[in-house]
Each structure stands twice: as structure tokens, then as C-alpha cells.
Short mmCIF file of C-alpha atoms and ligand atoms in Angstrom, two decimals:
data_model
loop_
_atom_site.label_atom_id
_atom_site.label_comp_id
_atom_site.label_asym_id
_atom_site.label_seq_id
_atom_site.Cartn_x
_atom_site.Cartn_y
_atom_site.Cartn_z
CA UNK Q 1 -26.76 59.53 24.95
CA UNK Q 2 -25.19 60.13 21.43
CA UNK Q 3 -21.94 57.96 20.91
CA UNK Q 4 -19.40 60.06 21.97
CA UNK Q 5 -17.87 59.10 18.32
CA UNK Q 6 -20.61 61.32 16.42
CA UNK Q 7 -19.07 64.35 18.22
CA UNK Q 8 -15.27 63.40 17.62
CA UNK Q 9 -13.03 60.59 17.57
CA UNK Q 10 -11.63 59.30 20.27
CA UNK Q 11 -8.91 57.22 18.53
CA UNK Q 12 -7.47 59.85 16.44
CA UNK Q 13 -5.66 60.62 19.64
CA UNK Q 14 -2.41 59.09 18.53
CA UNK Q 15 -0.80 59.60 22.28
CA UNK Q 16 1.67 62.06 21.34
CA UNK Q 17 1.46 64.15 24.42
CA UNK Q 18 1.66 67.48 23.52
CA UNK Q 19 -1.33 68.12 25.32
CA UNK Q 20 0.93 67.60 28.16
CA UNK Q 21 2.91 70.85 27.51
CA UNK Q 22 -0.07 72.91 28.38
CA UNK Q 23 -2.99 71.22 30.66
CA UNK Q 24 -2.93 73.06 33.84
CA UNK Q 25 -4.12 70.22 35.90
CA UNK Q 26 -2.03 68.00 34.56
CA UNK Q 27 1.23 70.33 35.15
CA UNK Q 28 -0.28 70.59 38.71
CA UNK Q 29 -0.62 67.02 39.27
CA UNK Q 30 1.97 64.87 36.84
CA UNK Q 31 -1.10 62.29 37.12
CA UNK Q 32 -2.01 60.74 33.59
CA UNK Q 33 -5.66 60.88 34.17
CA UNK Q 34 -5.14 64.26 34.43
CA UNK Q 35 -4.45 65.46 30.82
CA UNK Q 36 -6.58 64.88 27.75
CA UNK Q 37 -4.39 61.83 26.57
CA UNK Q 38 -5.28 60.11 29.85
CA UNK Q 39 -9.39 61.19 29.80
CA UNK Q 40 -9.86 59.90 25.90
CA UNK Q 41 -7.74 56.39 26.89
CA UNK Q 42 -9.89 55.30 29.17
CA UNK Q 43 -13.10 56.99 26.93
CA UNK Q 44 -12.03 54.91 24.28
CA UNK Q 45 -12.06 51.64 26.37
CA UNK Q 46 -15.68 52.17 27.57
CA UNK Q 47 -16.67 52.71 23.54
CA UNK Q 48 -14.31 49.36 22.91
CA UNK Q 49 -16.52 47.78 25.71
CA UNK Q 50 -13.23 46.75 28.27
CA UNK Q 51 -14.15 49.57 30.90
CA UNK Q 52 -17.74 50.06 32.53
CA UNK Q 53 -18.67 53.48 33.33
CA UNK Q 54 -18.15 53.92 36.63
CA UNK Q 55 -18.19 56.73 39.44
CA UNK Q 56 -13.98 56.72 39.67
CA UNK Q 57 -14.46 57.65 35.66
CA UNK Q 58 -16.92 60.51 36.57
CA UNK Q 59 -14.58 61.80 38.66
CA UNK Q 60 -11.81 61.70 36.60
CA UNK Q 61 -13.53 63.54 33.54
CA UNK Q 62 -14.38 66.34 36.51
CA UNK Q 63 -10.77 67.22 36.91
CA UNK Q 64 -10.84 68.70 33.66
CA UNK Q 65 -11.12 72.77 33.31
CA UNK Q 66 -12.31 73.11 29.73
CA UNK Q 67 -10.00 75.66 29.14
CA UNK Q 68 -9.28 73.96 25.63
CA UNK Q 69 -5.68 74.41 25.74
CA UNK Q 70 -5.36 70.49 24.66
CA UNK Q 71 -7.37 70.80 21.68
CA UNK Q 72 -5.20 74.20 20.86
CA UNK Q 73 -1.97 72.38 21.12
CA UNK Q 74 -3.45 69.40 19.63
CA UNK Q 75 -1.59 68.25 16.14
CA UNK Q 76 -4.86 65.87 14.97
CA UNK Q 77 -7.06 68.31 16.02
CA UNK Q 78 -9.11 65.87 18.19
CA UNK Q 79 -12.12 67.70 20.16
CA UNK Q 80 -10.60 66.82 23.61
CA UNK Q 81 -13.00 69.17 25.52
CA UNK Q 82 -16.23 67.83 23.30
CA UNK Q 83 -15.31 64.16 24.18
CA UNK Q 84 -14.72 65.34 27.76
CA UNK Q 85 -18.25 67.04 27.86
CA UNK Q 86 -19.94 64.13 26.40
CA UNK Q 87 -18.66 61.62 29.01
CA UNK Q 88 -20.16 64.32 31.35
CA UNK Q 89 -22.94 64.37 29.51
CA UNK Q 90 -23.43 60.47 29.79
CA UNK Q 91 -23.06 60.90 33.46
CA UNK Q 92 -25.40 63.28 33.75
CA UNK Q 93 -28.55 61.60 32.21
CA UNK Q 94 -27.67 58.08 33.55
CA UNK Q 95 -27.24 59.17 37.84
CA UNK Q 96 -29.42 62.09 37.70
CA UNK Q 97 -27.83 64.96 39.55
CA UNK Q 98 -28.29 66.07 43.23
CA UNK Q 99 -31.68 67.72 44.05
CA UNK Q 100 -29.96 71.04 44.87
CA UNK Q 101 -27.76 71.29 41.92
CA UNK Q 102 -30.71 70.81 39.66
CA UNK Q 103 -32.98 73.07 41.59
CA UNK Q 104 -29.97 75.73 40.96
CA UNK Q 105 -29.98 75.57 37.18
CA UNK Q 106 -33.58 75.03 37.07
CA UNK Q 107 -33.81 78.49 38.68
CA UNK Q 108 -31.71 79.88 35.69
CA UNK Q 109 -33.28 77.65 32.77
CA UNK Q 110 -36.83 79.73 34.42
CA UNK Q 111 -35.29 83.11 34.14
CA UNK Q 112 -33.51 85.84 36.71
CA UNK Q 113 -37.10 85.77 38.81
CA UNK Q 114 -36.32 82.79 40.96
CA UNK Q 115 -32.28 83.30 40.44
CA UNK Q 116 -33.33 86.96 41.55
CA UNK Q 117 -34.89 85.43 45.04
CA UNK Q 118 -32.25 83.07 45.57
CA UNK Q 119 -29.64 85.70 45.14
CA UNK Q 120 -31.32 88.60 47.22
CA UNK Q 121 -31.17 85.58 50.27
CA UNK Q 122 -27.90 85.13 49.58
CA UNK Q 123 -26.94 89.01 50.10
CA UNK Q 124 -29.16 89.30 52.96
CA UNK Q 125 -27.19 86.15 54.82
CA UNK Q 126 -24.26 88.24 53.52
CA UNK Q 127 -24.79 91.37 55.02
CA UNK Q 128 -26.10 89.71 58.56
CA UNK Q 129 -23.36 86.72 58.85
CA UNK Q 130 -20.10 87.91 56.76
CA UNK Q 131 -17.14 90.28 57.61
CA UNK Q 132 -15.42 92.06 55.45
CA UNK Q 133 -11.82 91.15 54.44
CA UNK Q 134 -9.68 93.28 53.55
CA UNK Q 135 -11.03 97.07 54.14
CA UNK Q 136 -9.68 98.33 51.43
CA UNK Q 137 -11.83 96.18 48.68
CA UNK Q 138 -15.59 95.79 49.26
CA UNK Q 139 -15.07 92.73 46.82
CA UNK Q 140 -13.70 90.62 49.53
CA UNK Q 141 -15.63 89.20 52.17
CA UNK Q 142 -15.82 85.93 54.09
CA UNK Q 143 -18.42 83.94 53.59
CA UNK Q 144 -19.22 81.31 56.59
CA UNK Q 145 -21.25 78.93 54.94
CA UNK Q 146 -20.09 75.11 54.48
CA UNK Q 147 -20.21 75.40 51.30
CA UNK Q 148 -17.92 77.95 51.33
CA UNK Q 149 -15.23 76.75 54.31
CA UNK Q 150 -12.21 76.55 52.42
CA UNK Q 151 -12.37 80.14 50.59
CA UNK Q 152 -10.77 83.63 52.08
CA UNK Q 153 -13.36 85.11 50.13
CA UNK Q 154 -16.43 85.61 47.74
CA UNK Q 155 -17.93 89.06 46.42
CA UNK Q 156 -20.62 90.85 47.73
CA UNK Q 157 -23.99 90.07 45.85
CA UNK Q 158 -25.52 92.70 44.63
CA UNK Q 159 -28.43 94.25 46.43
CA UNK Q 160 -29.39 95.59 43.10
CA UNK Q 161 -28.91 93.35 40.31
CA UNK Q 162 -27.87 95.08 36.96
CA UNK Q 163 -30.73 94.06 34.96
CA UNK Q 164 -33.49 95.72 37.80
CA UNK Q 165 -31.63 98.71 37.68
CA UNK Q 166 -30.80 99.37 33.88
CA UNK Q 167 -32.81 102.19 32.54
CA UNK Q 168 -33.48 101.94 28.63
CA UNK Q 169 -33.03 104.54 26.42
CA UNK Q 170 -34.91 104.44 23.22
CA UNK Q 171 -33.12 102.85 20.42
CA UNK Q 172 -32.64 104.80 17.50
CA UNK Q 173 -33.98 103.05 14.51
CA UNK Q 174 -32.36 103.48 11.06
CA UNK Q 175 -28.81 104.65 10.31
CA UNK Q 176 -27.32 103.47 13.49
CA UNK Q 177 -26.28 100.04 14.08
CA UNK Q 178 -28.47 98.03 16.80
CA UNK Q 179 -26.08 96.70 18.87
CA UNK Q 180 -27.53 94.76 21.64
CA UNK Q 181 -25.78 93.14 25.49
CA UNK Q 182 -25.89 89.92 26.66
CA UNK Q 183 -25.38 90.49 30.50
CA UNK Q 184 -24.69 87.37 31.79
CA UNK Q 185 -25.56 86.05 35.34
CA UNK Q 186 -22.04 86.65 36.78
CA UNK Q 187 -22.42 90.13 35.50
CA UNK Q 188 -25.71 90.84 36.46
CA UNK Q 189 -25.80 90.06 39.99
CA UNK Q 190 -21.48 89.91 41.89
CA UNK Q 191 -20.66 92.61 38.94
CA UNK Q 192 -22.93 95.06 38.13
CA UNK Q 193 -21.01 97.44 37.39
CA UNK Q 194 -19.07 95.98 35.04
CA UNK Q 195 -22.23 96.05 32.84
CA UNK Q 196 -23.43 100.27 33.66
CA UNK Q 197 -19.50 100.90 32.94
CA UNK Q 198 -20.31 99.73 29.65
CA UNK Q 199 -23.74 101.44 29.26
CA UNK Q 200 -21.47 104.31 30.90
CA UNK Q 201 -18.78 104.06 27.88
CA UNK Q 202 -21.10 103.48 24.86
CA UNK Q 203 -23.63 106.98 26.65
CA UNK Q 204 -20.38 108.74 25.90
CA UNK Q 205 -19.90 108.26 22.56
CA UNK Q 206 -23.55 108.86 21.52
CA UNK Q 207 -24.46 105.12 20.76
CA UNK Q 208 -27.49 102.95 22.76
CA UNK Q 209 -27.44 99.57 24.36
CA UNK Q 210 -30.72 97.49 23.59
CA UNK Q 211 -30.89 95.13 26.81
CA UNK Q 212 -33.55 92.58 26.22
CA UNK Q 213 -35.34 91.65 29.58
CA UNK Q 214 -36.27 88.37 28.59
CA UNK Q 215 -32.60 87.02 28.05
CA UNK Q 216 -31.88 84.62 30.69
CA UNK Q 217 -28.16 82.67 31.46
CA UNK Q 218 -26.29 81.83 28.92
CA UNK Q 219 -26.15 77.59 29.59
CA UNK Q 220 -22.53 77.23 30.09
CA UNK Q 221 -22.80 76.11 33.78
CA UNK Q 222 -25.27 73.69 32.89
CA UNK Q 223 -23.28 72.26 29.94
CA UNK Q 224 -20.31 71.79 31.89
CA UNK Q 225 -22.10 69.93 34.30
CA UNK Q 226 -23.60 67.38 31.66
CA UNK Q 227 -27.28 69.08 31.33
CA UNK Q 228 -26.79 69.75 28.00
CA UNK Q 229 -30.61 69.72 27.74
CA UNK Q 230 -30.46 72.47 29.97
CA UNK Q 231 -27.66 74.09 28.31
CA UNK Q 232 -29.72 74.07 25.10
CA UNK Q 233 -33.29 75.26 26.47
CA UNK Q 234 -31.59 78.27 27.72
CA UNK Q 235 -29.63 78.90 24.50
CA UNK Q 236 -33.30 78.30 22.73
CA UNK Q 237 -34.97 80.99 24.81
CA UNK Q 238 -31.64 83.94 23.84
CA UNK Q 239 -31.82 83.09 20.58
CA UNK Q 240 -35.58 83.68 20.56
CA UNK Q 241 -35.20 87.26 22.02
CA UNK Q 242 -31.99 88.29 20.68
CA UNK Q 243 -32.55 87.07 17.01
CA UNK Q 244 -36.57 88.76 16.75
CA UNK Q 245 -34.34 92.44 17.72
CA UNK Q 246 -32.65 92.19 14.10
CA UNK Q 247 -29.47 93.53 16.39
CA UNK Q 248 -26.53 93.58 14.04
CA UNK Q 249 -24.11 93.15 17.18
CA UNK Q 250 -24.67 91.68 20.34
CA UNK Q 251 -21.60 92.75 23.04
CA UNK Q 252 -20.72 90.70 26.12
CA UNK Q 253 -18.24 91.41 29.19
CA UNK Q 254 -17.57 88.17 30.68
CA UNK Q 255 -15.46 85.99 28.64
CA UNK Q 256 -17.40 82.70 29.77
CA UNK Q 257 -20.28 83.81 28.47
CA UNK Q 258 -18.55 85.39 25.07
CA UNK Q 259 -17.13 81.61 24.51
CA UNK Q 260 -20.47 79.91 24.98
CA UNK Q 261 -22.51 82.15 22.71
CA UNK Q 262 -19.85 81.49 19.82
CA UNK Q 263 -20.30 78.38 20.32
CA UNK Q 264 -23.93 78.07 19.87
CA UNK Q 265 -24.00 77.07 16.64
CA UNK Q 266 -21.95 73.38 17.70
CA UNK Q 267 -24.50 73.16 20.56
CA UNK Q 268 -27.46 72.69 17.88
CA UNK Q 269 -25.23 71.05 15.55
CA UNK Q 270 -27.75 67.88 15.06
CA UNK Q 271 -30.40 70.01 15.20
CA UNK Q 272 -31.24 71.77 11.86
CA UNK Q 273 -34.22 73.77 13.15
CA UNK Q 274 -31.99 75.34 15.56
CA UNK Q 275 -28.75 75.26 13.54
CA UNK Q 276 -29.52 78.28 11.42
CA UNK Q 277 -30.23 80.77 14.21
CA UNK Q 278 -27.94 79.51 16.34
CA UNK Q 279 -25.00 80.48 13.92
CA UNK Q 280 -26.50 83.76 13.60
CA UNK Q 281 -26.36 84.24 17.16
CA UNK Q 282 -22.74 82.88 17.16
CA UNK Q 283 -21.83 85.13 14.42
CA UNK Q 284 -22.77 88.52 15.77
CA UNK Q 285 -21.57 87.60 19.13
CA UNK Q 286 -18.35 89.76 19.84
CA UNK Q 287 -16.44 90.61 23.15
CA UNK Q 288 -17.54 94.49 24.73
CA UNK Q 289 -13.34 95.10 24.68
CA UNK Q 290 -12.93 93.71 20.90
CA UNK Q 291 -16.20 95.55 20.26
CA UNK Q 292 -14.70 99.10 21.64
CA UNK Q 293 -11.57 98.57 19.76
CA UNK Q 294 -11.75 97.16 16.42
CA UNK Q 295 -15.30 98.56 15.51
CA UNK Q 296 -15.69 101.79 17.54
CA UNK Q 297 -12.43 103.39 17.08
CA UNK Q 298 -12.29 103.82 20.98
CA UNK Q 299 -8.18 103.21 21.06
CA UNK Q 300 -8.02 106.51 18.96
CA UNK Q 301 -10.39 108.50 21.05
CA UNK Q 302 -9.05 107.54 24.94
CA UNK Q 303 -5.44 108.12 23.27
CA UNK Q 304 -6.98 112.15 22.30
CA UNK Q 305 -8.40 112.51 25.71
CA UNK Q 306 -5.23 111.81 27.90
CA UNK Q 307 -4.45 115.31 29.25
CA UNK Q 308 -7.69 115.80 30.94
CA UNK Q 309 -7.77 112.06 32.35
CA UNK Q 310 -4.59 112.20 33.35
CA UNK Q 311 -3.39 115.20 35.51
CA UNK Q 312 0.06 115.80 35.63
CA UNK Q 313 2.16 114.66 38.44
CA UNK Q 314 0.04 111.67 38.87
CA UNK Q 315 1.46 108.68 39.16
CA UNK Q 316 0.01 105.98 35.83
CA UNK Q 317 -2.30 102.52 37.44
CA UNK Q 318 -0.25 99.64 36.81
CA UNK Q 319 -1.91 96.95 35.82
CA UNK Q 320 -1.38 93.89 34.90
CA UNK Q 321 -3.65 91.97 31.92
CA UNK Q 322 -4.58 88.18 32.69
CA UNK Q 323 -5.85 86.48 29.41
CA UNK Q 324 -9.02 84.46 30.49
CA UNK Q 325 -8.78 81.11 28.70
CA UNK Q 326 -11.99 81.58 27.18
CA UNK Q 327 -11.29 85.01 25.48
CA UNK Q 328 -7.23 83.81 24.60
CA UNK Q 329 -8.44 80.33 23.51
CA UNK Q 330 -12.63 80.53 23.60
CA UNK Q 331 -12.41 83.64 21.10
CA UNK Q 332 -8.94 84.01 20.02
CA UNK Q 333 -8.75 87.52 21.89
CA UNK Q 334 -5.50 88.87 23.18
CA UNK Q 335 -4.61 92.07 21.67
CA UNK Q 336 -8.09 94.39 21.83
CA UNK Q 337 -7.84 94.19 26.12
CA UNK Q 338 -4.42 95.34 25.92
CA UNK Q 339 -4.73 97.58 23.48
CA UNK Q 340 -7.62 99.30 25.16
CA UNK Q 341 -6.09 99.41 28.34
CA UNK Q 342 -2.27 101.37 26.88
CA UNK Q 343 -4.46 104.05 25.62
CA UNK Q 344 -6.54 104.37 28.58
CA UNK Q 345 -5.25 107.67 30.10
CA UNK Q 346 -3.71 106.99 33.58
CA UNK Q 347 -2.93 103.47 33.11
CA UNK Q 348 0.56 101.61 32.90
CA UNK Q 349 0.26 98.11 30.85
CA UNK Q 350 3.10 95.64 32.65
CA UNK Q 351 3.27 92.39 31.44
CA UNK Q 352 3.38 89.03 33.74
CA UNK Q 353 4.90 86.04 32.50
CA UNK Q 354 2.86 83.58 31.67
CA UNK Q 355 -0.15 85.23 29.75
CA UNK Q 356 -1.65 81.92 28.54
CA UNK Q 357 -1.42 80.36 31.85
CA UNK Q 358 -4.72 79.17 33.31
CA UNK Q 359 -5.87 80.84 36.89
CA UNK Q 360 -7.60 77.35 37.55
CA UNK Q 361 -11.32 79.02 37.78
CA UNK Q 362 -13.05 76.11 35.21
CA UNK Q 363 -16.59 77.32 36.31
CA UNK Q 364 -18.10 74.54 38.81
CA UNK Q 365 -14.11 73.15 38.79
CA UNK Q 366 -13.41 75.82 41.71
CA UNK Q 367 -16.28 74.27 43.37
CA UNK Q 368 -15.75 70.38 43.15
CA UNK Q 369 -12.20 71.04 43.10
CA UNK Q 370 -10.93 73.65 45.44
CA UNK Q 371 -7.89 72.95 46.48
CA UNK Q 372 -6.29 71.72 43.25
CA UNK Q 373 -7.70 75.00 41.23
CA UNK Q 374 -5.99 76.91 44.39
CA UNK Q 375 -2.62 75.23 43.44
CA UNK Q 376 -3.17 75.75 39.94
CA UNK Q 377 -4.10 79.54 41.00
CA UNK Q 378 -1.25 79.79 43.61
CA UNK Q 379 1.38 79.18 40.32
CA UNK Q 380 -0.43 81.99 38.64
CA UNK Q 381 -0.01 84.50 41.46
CA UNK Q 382 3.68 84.06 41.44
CA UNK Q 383 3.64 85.44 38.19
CA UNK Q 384 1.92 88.77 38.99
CA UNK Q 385 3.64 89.02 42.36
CA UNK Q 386 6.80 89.55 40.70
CA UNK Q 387 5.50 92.25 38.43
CA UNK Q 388 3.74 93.95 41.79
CA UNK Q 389 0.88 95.52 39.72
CA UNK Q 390 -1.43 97.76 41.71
CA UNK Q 391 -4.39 95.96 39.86
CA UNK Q 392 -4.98 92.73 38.00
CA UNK Q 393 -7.31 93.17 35.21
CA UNK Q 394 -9.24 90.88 33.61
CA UNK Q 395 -12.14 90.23 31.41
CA UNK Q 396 -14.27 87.46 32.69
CA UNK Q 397 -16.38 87.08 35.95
CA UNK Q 398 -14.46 84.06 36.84
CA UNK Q 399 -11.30 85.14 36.41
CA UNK Q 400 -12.61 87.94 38.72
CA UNK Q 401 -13.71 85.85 41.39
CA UNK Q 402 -10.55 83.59 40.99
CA UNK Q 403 -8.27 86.68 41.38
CA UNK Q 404 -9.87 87.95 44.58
CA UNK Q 405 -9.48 84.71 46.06
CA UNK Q 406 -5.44 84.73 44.56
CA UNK Q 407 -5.25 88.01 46.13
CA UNK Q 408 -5.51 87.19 49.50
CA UNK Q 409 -3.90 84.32 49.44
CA UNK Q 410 -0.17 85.58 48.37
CA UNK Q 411 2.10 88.31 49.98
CA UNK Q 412 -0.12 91.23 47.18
CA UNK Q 413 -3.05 90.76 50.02
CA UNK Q 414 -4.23 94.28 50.85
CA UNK Q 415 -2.29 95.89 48.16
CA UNK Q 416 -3.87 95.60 45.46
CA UNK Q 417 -7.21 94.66 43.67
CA UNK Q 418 -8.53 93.12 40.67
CA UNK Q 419 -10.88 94.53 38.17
CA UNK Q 420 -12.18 94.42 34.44
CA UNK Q 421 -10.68 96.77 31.78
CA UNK Q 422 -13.99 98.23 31.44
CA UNK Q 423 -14.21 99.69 34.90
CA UNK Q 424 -10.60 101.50 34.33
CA UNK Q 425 -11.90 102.77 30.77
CA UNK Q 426 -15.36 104.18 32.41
CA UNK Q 427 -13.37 106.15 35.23
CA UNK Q 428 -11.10 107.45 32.83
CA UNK Q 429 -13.77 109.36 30.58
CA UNK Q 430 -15.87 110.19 33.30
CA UNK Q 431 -14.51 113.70 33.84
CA UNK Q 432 -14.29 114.04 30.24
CA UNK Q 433 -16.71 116.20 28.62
CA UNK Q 434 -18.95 114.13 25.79
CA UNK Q 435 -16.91 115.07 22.84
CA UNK Q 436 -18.14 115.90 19.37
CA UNK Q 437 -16.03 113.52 17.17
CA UNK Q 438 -17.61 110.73 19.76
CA UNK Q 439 -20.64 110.05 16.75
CA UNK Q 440 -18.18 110.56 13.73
CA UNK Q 441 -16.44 107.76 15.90
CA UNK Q 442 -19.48 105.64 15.74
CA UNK Q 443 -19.81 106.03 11.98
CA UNK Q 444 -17.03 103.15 12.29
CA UNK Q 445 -19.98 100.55 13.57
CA UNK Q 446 -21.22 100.73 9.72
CA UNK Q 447 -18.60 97.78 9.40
CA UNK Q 448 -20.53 95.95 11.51
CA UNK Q 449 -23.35 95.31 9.42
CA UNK Q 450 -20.71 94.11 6.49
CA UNK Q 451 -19.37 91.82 9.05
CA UNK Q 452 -22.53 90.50 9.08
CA UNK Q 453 -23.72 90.05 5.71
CA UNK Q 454 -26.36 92.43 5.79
S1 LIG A 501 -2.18 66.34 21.74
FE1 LIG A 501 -3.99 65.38 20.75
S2 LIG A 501 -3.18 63.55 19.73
FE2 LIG A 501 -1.60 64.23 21.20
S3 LIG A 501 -2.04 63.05 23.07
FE3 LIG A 501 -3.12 64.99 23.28
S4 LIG A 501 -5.19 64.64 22.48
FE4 LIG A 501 -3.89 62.92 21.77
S1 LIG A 502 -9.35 71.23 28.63
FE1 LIG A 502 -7.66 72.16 29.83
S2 LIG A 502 -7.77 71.18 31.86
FE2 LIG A 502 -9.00 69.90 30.43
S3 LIG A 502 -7.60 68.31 29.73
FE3 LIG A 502 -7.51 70.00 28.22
S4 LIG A 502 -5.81 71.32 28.89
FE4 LIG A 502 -6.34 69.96 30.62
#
């Protein structure tokens, strides 16, 4: 294991606390352990030689979201969430994981094939042992499996993944940009159609998603876990297919995802025969919404066709926008989601309070920590149940997942739903006719290629 000092210093925490102000586990708990301060104390004793590693220490680096709110806040700029994954890391290689944990990312470091199996089991033991909860969303249903005792709910799987139902169109070579899609696993087979509303959106405007069938998940639940090995074979194998399409964009939907790809670069960052294509990865990376926004012109465009998506007399959506901490913090995105969704004809943008507050999702934390990610969720349900939005949107697949289960937890149950921007955008436009100006609109995606140097 590399000395968790190569990555960052542990000692340049000078215990100020201000990571205190924001940790959502720690504001949950009040336990010192808790926070960042508390994880790189007791780090810093194990590199000083006073503390052994030990299985109370694993546990207490595993209450720990990665939502990188610490290292926002933090005045020395220490790396709290590196540090934190390292220790994980060192866990990881010395106790060897659980047989069924590894067999699960094994499945994804091999590709959707055996993901693809294991999935199409798990919505077959769906359909024959689960009831749905509540009628009125086909997202919540209970799920009777140990493993899943404690939760109200989990999505349907999809009987048809994304990626075996995506039809490519032909790619037009020359003047207009390449953009390519990282789907992502949560995408791909709980959300499909998240990724055919953007297929749905981009169709509209005249421009063609190149969807590589070789890409394969993106690492980030691996490299939470510790397996950064893992975490870094995958990442090997999308760079490999998405850097030999020359794309000069590549668009995700699910913030988790987004985060980890810009990251790439850090993940290879001993590793100068990675390091280079990594970063180039990294760098044309950029979030669907931020994508539809600031490169497409797509604000303009939804603003022109309001009277035909929104009949009069009908009464706007209102929805209410959750930052996921890996779009707010993970890509400094706030602004293009809401933006998108005020011009989206039919929709009413109402604020919560809160918007930087954590819904306590943290990947595999909502699995090896349910009931403290529910309290930390519960808190961020009061906030929307004041506004009483008829949907909360959001823009990552855990988020999504999170939401469901904050739905029907809190008095909202049954009233409303949760969704990602992208859906609301793609049933605005559908009744629209294609409209001319949609390619003059596209001439916009030139800037792309300055973006990125070419
Ligand atoms: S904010 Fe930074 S320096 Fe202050 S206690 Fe937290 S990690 Fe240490
Ligand atoms: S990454 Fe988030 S959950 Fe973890 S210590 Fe920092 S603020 Fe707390």
C-alpha cells in the first residue's frame, strides 16, 4: 500500500474544525470519529506508529460519505476524502474482501455480460416475489430480500437494459462535433430511460450520440470500497474505447459517474503511461445538463418552444432541484440543472432550503450504513416537505434511489415522485415538431472542440 503521505498529508490538518460545519454524518451523529478531523487523527497515529490498524478503524473510515464537503470547507486544503480512501484502500488489500462483494465487482471489471445475467435474475425475483408500493410510481417496490429488510423500497430493474436496446445511428463524420455517452451502470439497467431521454433530446436537435459497446462501469463503487486496482482496470478499459473514438465530448447523466471520470486523471496520477490519457478523458468529460446548456444553446430553444409545451390553463410541475454532492462539489455544477429546468415549458423551479445538504446516499454507505444515511436523509426530506413540490428532481442515480426511499418515508408518500431533469426536458419537446433553428443551435458545439484544444 502507498503511504498514505504520498497522496496528502495527514498533519497539515491543523484541527480547526471547520469541517465540522458541513460533514453530514458528523451533524447526524456529534461523534468525533465522525468528521474528517476525527478520521485523519487517528490516520496520523497509525503513520506515527501509536495505533495498529485494526477492524474498529475500518469501520470508522466506513462512516464516511465522500461527498467532499470537508475538503471544500477545508482552509489547508488537506485531501480529507483521498486520505479517507487510502485507509480503505489499506484495508482492502490487507483482509481481502467477502467472496460475494468481490464476485459483484468482478462481474463489472468483466463487462455488462455477467452484470447483464446477474441483473436479469434480479428482475425476474422482482417481478415473481415483490409488490408494488405506491401505485402511483412504478419506481417503488418492495423488495423482500435480507439484504434488503430495512428499505420501503428499491426500483424496478430493467427488463431491458439501455445499452441492449440503444439503436445507433451513424455518426456523421466531419463538421459536426463527435460527442460521445458514458451510460453508467445505474443508468443502464434501474434508469434507462434517463439515458433514451437523452438520445430523445439530442434526435431533436439534429445531433448523434456515439455509444461505445465496449465501455463498461465507471470504477467508482470499487474505489470506494478500497479496490482501487479494480477501480483502475475498469478506468483502463473506458479510456481504451472512448479515447481510440477521437470524441471531442463525452456526456454523462448520473453525477457519480460525471465525478469519477473527472477524476481520472488523479486515479493514474503515479502512473505516467496512463496519466496522459487519463486527463484527456477527464478533460472532455462534461455533465448531459451542463452539456445542453452551456454548449448547445438548449436554454434558448425550450424558452422559444413554451406555447406548444405548455397549453394554457395548465397548471406549471413544481419541482424542486436537489444538488447531488458530486455534481455541486464533484464538478462544481449548480446553475446549468436549474437553468435547464426554468426554461423547460410546464415546469415551476421552487427552491428548498438547504441545496448543499447531503441526502446521505454515499454509494455502498446506504448499504453498510442504513439507518444513519436514513437519518441523514430524513433531515433532507424536511426540507422539501415544506416546499411540497410535486416532483424532486435530481441528477444522479443515487440521489434517485435515495429520494424514492425519502419519499415514502415522510408525510409527501404517494404524492409525489422523483425524477431527473432530463426526463421533464424530453416530455416537454416531445409534442414539439423538430424545429429548423435546432442545427443552427448545434453550430454552438464548435466551442467544444476549442475547449478542447483541438
Ligand atoms: S477543516 Fe481541514 S484543517 Fe480543519 S480540521 Fe478539518 S481537515 Fe483539519
Ligand atoms: S467526505 Fe463528507 S461524510 Fe466524509 S468526512 Fe468529509 S464531509 Fe464528512
Amino acid at each position: 500500500m502507498e503511504s498514505l503521505r504520498s497522496e496528502a498529508e495527514p498533519s497539515s490538518c491543523n484541527r480547526c474544525g471547520q469541517c465540522m460545519s458541513v460533514c453530514p454524518v458528523y451533524q447526524t451523529t456529534f461523534r468525533e470519529t465522525d468528521v474528517a478531523r476525527g478520521k485523519l487523527t487517528l490516520l496520523e497515529c497509525v503513520e506515527a506508529g501509536t495505533m495498529r490498524w485494526s477492524g474498529r478503524l475500518q469501520e470508522i473510515l466506513s462512516r464516511c460519505l465522500l461527498c467532499g464537503a470537508c475538503a471544500q470547507v477545508c482552509a489547508n486544503r488537506v485531501e480529507t476524502t483521498r486520505i479517507i480512501q487510502s485507509g480503505r484502500q489499506r484495508f482492502f488489500e490487507d483482509e481481502k474482501r467477502g467472496e460475494s462483494q468481490s464476485a459483484a465487482l468482478k462481474s463489472l471489471r468483466e463487462g455488462h455480460l455477467t452484470a447483464r445475467v446477474l441483473m436479469k435474475g434480479g428482475a425476474l425475483l422482482q417481478a415473481l416475489a415483490c409488490k408494488k408500493i405506491p401505485e402511483t410510481s412504478g419506481l417503488h417496490l418492495r423488495f423482500p430480500l435480507s439484504f434488503f429488510t430495512e428499505r420501503n423500497t428499491v426500483p424496478p430493474i430493467a427488463w431491458t437494459p439501455f445499452m441492449d436496446a440503444f439503436r445507433p445511428e451513424q455518426a456523421v463524420r466531419g463538421e459536426s462535433p463527435r460527442i460521445g455517452f458514458f451510460v453508467g451502470c445505474g443508468t443502464n439497467y434501474l434508469f434507462p430511460h434517463i439515458a433514451t431521454a437523452l438520445v430523445h433530446i439530442l434526435r431533436h436537435v439534429g445531433a448523434t450520440l456515439i455509444v461505445p459497446e465496449d465501455q463498461v462501469c465507471c470504477g467508482l463503487p470499487a474505489y470506494v470500497s478500497g479496490d482501487t486496482k479494480t477501480a483502475r482496470d475498469l478506468a483502463q478499459k473506458n479510456i481504451e474505447v472512448f479515447e481510440s473514438l477521437e470524441l471531442d465530448a463525452i456526456l454523462t447523466v448520473c453525477a457519480s459517474c460525471g465525478s469519477h471520470l473527472m477524476a481520472l486523471a488523479s486515479l493514474f496520477a503515479d502512473d505516467p503511461s496512463s496519466r496522459d490519457a487519463a486527463a484527456s478523458m477527464a478533460r472532455k468529460h462534461m455533465d448531459a445538463m451542463t452539456f445542453l446548456v452551456n454548449h448547445l444553446g438548449f436554454e434558448a430553444y425550450l424558452k422559444a418552444l413554451e406555447p406548444a409545451g405548455s397549453p394554457k390553463g395548465t397548471r406549471p410541475l413544481r419541482v424542486a432541484y436537489h444538488d447531488p454532492c458530486h455534481l455541486r462539489i464533484g464538478q462544481g455544477i449548480t446553475q446549468a440543472p436549474r437553468r435547464l429546468l426554468e426554461a423547460t415549458p410546464g415546469v415551476q423551479l421552487v427552491e428548498a432550503s438547504h441545496p448543499g445538504q447531503c441526502c446521505g446516499h454515499g454509494g455502498d454507505f446506504n448499504l453498510s450504513h442504513f439507518s444513519l444515511s436514513m437519518k441523514i436523509l430524513d433531515r433532507r426530506m424536511e426540507d422539501f416537505e415544506k416546499v411540497k413540490p410535486d416532483r424532486i428532481v435530481t441528477g444522479c442515480t443515487g440521489c434517485l434511489l435515495q429520494f424514492a426511499e425519502g419519499i415514502s418515508r415522510c408525510s409527501l408518500a404517494g404524492k409525489i415522485e422523483v425524477c431527473h431533469p432530463l426526463a421533464l426536458v424530453e416530455k416537454a419537446i416531445a409534442p414539439c415538431p423538430i424545429p429548423v433553428q435546432g442545427r443552427k443551435d448545434l453550430q454552438v458545439c464548435q466551442s467544444l472542440r476549442t475547449d478542447a484544444g483541438q
